[in-house]
Amino acid sequence: QNSENISVAATFSHDFNGVNLVMGGGGTWSLDRENNGTAPTNPGNATADEKAEYNAYANVSFSGFTIGGAWSLIENVSSTDSGVDSMVFGVGGTYNWDAWTVGVGWTLGQYDIAGPGAGDDDYNIISGTASYALGPGIQIDGVIEYDDYNSATPNNSYQGFGFGIGTLINF
């Protein structure tokens, strides 16, 4: 259990004559992580160090294009072992013309696994998206993606394809 948390965040947004920039970030620090009574995977660690989370993002929009990225780091994810972290970052872009918006994106997650010599898991996602505005406040969306999970644990890796169709209705 984490208690006595402090969080700070900031965002900057400005339009530079048709080029829009949005960027920001934040952090959260737990000042008191209470022992949950579970034994650590690494002997000698009575309880994990305090948890900390950081994130940052930015995107630039111009002439129908939007390009952006985001990053997140969580330190001491495990409640029993210090140094077990997770990091996720992604980049992507979209292009909008008339009623259409299309995009591509890539996300990579890297996750430490607790225990001596346990290694890391990596999770890649590559996706393509499309959206069509049927009318004011109504659009149809679609996505196709490829997933690739590489696990340090034997027989836990996988690859797959996914797709989806959805709607957005604003009123």
mmCIF file of C-alpha atoms in Angstrom:
data_model
loop_
_atom_site.group_PDB
_atom_site.id
_atom_site.type_symbol
_atom_site.label_atom_id
_atom_site.label_comp_id
_atom_site.label_asym_id
_atom_site.label_seq_id
_atom_site.Cartn_x
_atom_site.Cartn_y
_atom_site.Cartn_z
ATOM 1 C CA GLN A 1 0.000 0.000 0.000
ATOM 2 C CA ASN A 2 1.266 3.468 -0.900
ATOM 3 C CA SER A 3 0.303 6.440 1.217
ATOM 4 C CA GLU A 4 1.332 10.063 1.617
ATOM 5 C CA ASN A 5 1.614 10.641 -2.128
ATOM 6 C CA ILE A 6 2.689 13.847 -3.840
ATOM 7 C CA SER A 7 1.879 14.546 -7.501
ATOM 8 C CA VAL A 8 2.955 17.390 -9.770
ATOM 9 C CA ALA A 9 2.044 17.981 -13.434
ATOM 10 C CA ALA A 10 2.330 20.740 -16.015
ATOM 11 C CA THR A 11 1.118 21.298 -19.592
ATOM 12 C CA PHE A 12 2.162 23.856 -22.179
ATOM 13 C CA SER A 13 0.016 24.551 -25.238
ATOM 14 C CA HIS A 14 0.531 27.249 -27.857
ATOM 15 C CA ASP A 15 -0.382 27.966 -31.478
ATOM 16 C CA PHE A 16 2.575 29.335 -33.464
ATOM 17 C CA ASN A 17 0.858 30.702 -36.610
ATOM 18 C CA GLY A 18 -0.816 27.424 -37.589
ATOM 19 C CA VAL A 19 1.619 25.071 -35.854
ATOM 20 C CA ASN A 20 0.101 23.874 -32.590
ATOM 21 C CA LEU A 21 2.415 22.525 -29.871
ATOM 22 C CA VAL A 22 1.238 20.669 -26.770
ATOM 23 C CA MET A 23 3.716 19.236 -24.268
ATOM 24 C CA GLY A 24 3.781 18.327 -20.631
ATOM 25 C CA GLY A 25 4.651 15.867 -17.958
ATOM 26 C CA GLY A 26 4.290 14.937 -14.371
ATOM 27 C CA GLY A 27 5.400 12.829 -11.486
ATOM 28 C CA THR A 28 4.005 11.066 -8.443
ATOM 29 C CA TRP A 29 6.026 10.028 -5.416
ATOM 30 C CA SER A 30 4.905 7.766 -2.597
ATOM 31 C CA LEU A 31 6.464 8.897 0.661
ATOM 32 C CA ASP A 32 5.327 5.861 2.666
ATOM 33 C CA ARG A 33 5.120 2.356 1.230
ATOM 34 C CA GLU A 34 3.744 0.013 3.834
ATOM 35 C CA ASN A 35 4.923 -3.601 3.965
ATOM 36 C CA ASN A 36 2.193 -5.882 2.683
ATOM 37 C CA GLY A 37 3.553 -8.894 4.584
ATOM 38 C CA THR A 38 4.655 -10.745 1.432
ATOM 39 C CA ALA A 39 8.167 -12.179 1.378
ATOM 40 C CA PRO A 40 10.502 -10.642 -1.226
ATOM 41 C CA THR A 41 11.663 -12.630 -4.237
ATOM 42 C CA ASN A 42 15.203 -11.309 -3.661
ATOM 43 C CA PRO A 43 16.316 -12.422 -0.184
ATOM 44 C CA GLY A 44 17.544 -9.538 1.949
ATOM 45 C CA ASN A 45 14.893 -7.054 0.758
ATOM 46 C CA ALA A 46 12.444 -6.598 3.623
ATOM 47 C CA THR A 47 10.200 -4.354 1.546
ATOM 48 C CA ALA A 48 10.499 -2.399 -1.696
ATOM 49 C CA ASP A 49 11.711 1.175 -1.919
ATOM 50 C CA GLU A 50 9.118 3.931 -2.300
ATOM 51 C CA LYS A 51 7.223 3.946 -5.585
ATOM 52 C CA ALA A 52 7.699 6.801 -8.078
ATOM 53 C CA GLU A 53 5.973 7.485 -11.398
ATOM 54 C CA TYR A 54 7.016 9.898 -14.170
ATOM 55 C CA ASN A 55 5.465 10.748 -17.534
ATOM 56 C CA ALA A 56 5.988 13.154 -20.417
ATOM 57 C CA TYR A 57 4.212 13.791 -23.711
ATOM 58 C CA ALA A 58 4.319 16.109 -26.695
ATOM 59 C CA ASN A 59 2.539 16.561 -30.008
ATOM 60 C CA VAL A 60 2.784 18.960 -32.908
ATOM 61 C CA SER A 61 -0.101 19.663 -35.314
ATOM 62 C CA PHE A 62 0.154 21.454 -38.669
ATOM 63 C CA SER A 63 -1.620 21.322 -42.064
ATOM 64 C CA GLY A 64 -3.779 18.317 -41.111
ATOM 65 C CA PHE A 65 -0.855 16.333 -39.630
ATOM 66 C CA THR A 66 -0.416 15.517 -35.930
ATOM 67 C CA ILE A 67 2.808 13.867 -34.714
ATOM 68 C CA GLY A 68 3.387 12.972 -31.106
ATOM 69 C CA GLY A 69 4.887 10.768 -28.473
ATOM 70 C CA ALA A 70 4.532 9.830 -24.839
ATOM 71 C CA TRP A 71 6.711 8.188 -22.164
ATOM 72 C CA SER A 72 5.979 6.708 -18.736
ATOM 73 C CA LEU A 73 8.241 5.195 -16.073
ATOM 74 C CA ILE A 74 7.139 3.517 -12.856
ATOM 75 C CA GLU A 75 9.952 2.772 -10.417
ATOM 76 C CA ASN A 76 9.589 0.034 -7.807
ATOM 77 C CA VAL A 77 6.392 -1.484 -9.194
ATOM 78 C CA SER A 78 6.777 -4.545 -6.988
ATOM 79 C CA SER A 79 5.621 -4.211 -3.400
ATOM 80 C CA THR A 80 8.286 -6.682 -2.253
ATOM 81 C CA ASP A 81 11.375 -6.080 -4.430
ATOM 82 C CA SER A 82 13.235 -2.818 -5.061
ATOM 83 C CA GLY A 83 14.410 -2.043 -8.594
ATOM 84 C CA VAL A 84 11.486 -3.696 -10.400
ATOM 85 C CA ASP A 85 10.464 -1.004 -12.878
ATOM 86 C CA SER A 86 8.248 -0.630 -15.940
ATOM 87 C CA MET A 87 8.643 1.782 -18.827
ATOM 88 C CA VAL A 88 6.277 2.445 -21.741
ATOM 89 C CA PHE A 89 6.775 4.826 -24.649
ATOM 90 C CA GLY A 90 5.049 5.359 -27.931
ATOM 91 C CA VAL A 91 5.063 7.502 -31.049
ATOM 92 C CA GLY A 92 2.474 8.059 -33.715
ATOM 93 C CA GLY A 93 0.984 10.326 -36.264
ATOM 94 C CA THR A 94 -2.303 11.106 -37.980
ATOM 95 C CA TYR A 95 -3.386 12.936 -41.094
ATOM 96 C CA ASN A 96 -6.821 14.568 -41.395
ATOM 97 C CA TRP A 97 -8.529 15.655 -44.607
ATOM 98 C CA ASP A 98 -12.196 16.374 -45.148
ATOM 99 C CA ALA A 99 -14.143 13.775 -43.107
ATOM 100 C CA TRP A 100 -11.226 11.293 -42.885
ATOM 101 C CA THR A 101 -8.459 10.836 -40.337
ATOM 102 C CA VAL A 102 -5.869 8.051 -40.707
ATOM 103 C CA GLY A 103 -2.976 7.230 -38.426
ATOM 104 C CA VAL A 104 -0.176 4.887 -37.451
ATOM 105 C CA GLY A 105 1.391 4.265 -34.064
ATOM 106 C CA TRP A 106 3.960 2.175 -32.226
ATOM 107 C CA THR A 107 4.149 1.460 -28.508
ATOM 108 C CA LEU A 108 6.850 -0.418 -26.589
ATOM 109 C CA GLY A 109 6.466 -1.573 -23.006
ATOM 110 C CA GLN A 110 9.437 -2.895 -21.024
ATOM 111 C CA TYR A 111 8.664 -4.616 -17.734
ATOM 112 C CA ASP A 112 11.173 -5.885 -15.167
ATOM 113 C CA ILE A 113 10.359 -9.256 -13.659
ATOM 114 C CA ALA A 114 11.076 -9.771 -9.928
ATOM 115 C CA GLY A 115 13.600 -12.371 -8.831
ATOM 116 C CA PRO A 116 17.255 -13.151 -9.389
ATOM 117 C CA GLY A 117 18.066 -13.387 -13.094
ATOM 118 C CA ALA A 118 14.382 -13.128 -14.059
ATOM 119 C CA GLY A 119 14.946 -10.731 -16.981
ATOM 120 C CA ASP A 120 12.558 -8.357 -18.700
ATOM 121 C CA ASP A 121 9.366 -8.654 -20.724
ATOM 122 C CA ASP A 122 8.949 -6.511 -23.872
ATOM 123 C CA TYR A 123 5.596 -5.717 -25.474
ATOM 124 C CA ASN A 124 5.429 -4.110 -28.952
ATOM 125 C CA ILE A 125 2.203 -2.873 -30.522
ATOM 126 C CA ILE A 126 2.023 -1.490 -34.059
ATOM 127 C CA SER A 127 -1.341 -0.122 -35.193
ATOM 128 C CA GLY A 128 -3.104 1.615 -38.023
ATOM 129 C CA THR A 129 -6.308 3.584 -37.518
ATOM 130 C CA ALA A 130 -8.970 5.229 -39.644
ATOM 131 C CA SER A 131 -11.906 7.442 -38.755
ATOM 132 C CA TYR A 132 -14.701 8.841 -40.911
ATOM 133 C CA ALA A 133 -17.059 11.626 -39.785
ATOM 134 C CA LEU A 134 -20.540 10.608 -40.915
ATOM 135 C CA GLY A 135 -21.997 13.928 -39.811
ATOM 136 C CA PRO A 136 -21.736 16.472 -36.993
ATOM 137 C CA GLY A 137 -20.999 14.549 -33.795
ATOM 138 C CA ILE A 138 -21.104 11.094 -35.429
ATOM 139 C CA GLN A 139 -18.089 9.124 -36.615
ATOM 140 C CA ILE A 140 -17.070 5.541 -37.311
ATOM 141 C CA ASP A 141 -13.606 4.331 -36.280
ATOM 142 C CA GLY A 142 -11.480 1.323 -37.151
ATOM 143 C CA VAL A 143 -8.161 -0.124 -35.992
ATOM 144 C CA ILE A 144 -5.899 -2.981 -37.013
ATOM 145 C CA GLU A 145 -2.894 -3.881 -34.888
ATOM 146 C CA TYR A 146 -0.064 -6.330 -34.476
ATOM 147 C CA ASP A 147 1.019 -7.398 -30.972
ATOM 148 C CA ASP A 148 4.353 -9.019 -30.082
ATOM 149 C CA TYR A 149 4.951 -9.992 -26.442
ATOM 150 C CA ASN A 150 8.420 -11.353 -25.621
ATOM 151 C CA SER A 151 8.514 -12.789 -22.119
ATOM 152 C CA ALA A 152 11.530 -13.756 -20.029
ATOM 153 C CA THR A 153 9.315 -16.506 -18.584
ATOM 154 C CA PRO A 154 9.385 -19.638 -20.790
ATOM 155 C CA ASN A 155 6.262 -20.276 -22.894
ATOM 156 C CA ASN A 156 4.669 -16.884 -22.093
ATOM 157 C CA SER A 157 5.578 -15.083 -25.347
ATOM 158 C CA TYR A 158 2.969 -14.565 -28.061
ATOM 159 C CA GLN A 159 2.153 -12.688 -31.256
ATOM 160 C CA GLY A 160 -1.236 -11.709 -32.557
ATOM 161 C CA PHE A 161 -3.358 -9.500 -34.771
ATOM 162 C CA GLY A 162 -6.373 -7.534 -33.656
ATOM 163 C CA PHE A 163 -8.956 -5.332 -35.296
ATOM 164 C CA GLY A 164 -11.906 -3.302 -34.174
ATOM 165 C CA ILE A 165 -14.716 -1.092 -35.397
ATOM 166 C CA GLY A 166 -16.506 1.440 -33.251
ATOM 167 C CA THR A 167 -18.543 4.610 -33.242
ATOM 168 C CA LEU A 168 -18.375 7.946 -31.502
ATOM 169 C CA ILE A 169 -21.551 9.909 -30.940
ATOM 170 C CA ASN A 170 -21.426 13.376 -29.344
ATOM 171 C CA PHE A 171 -24.521 15.363 -28.463
#
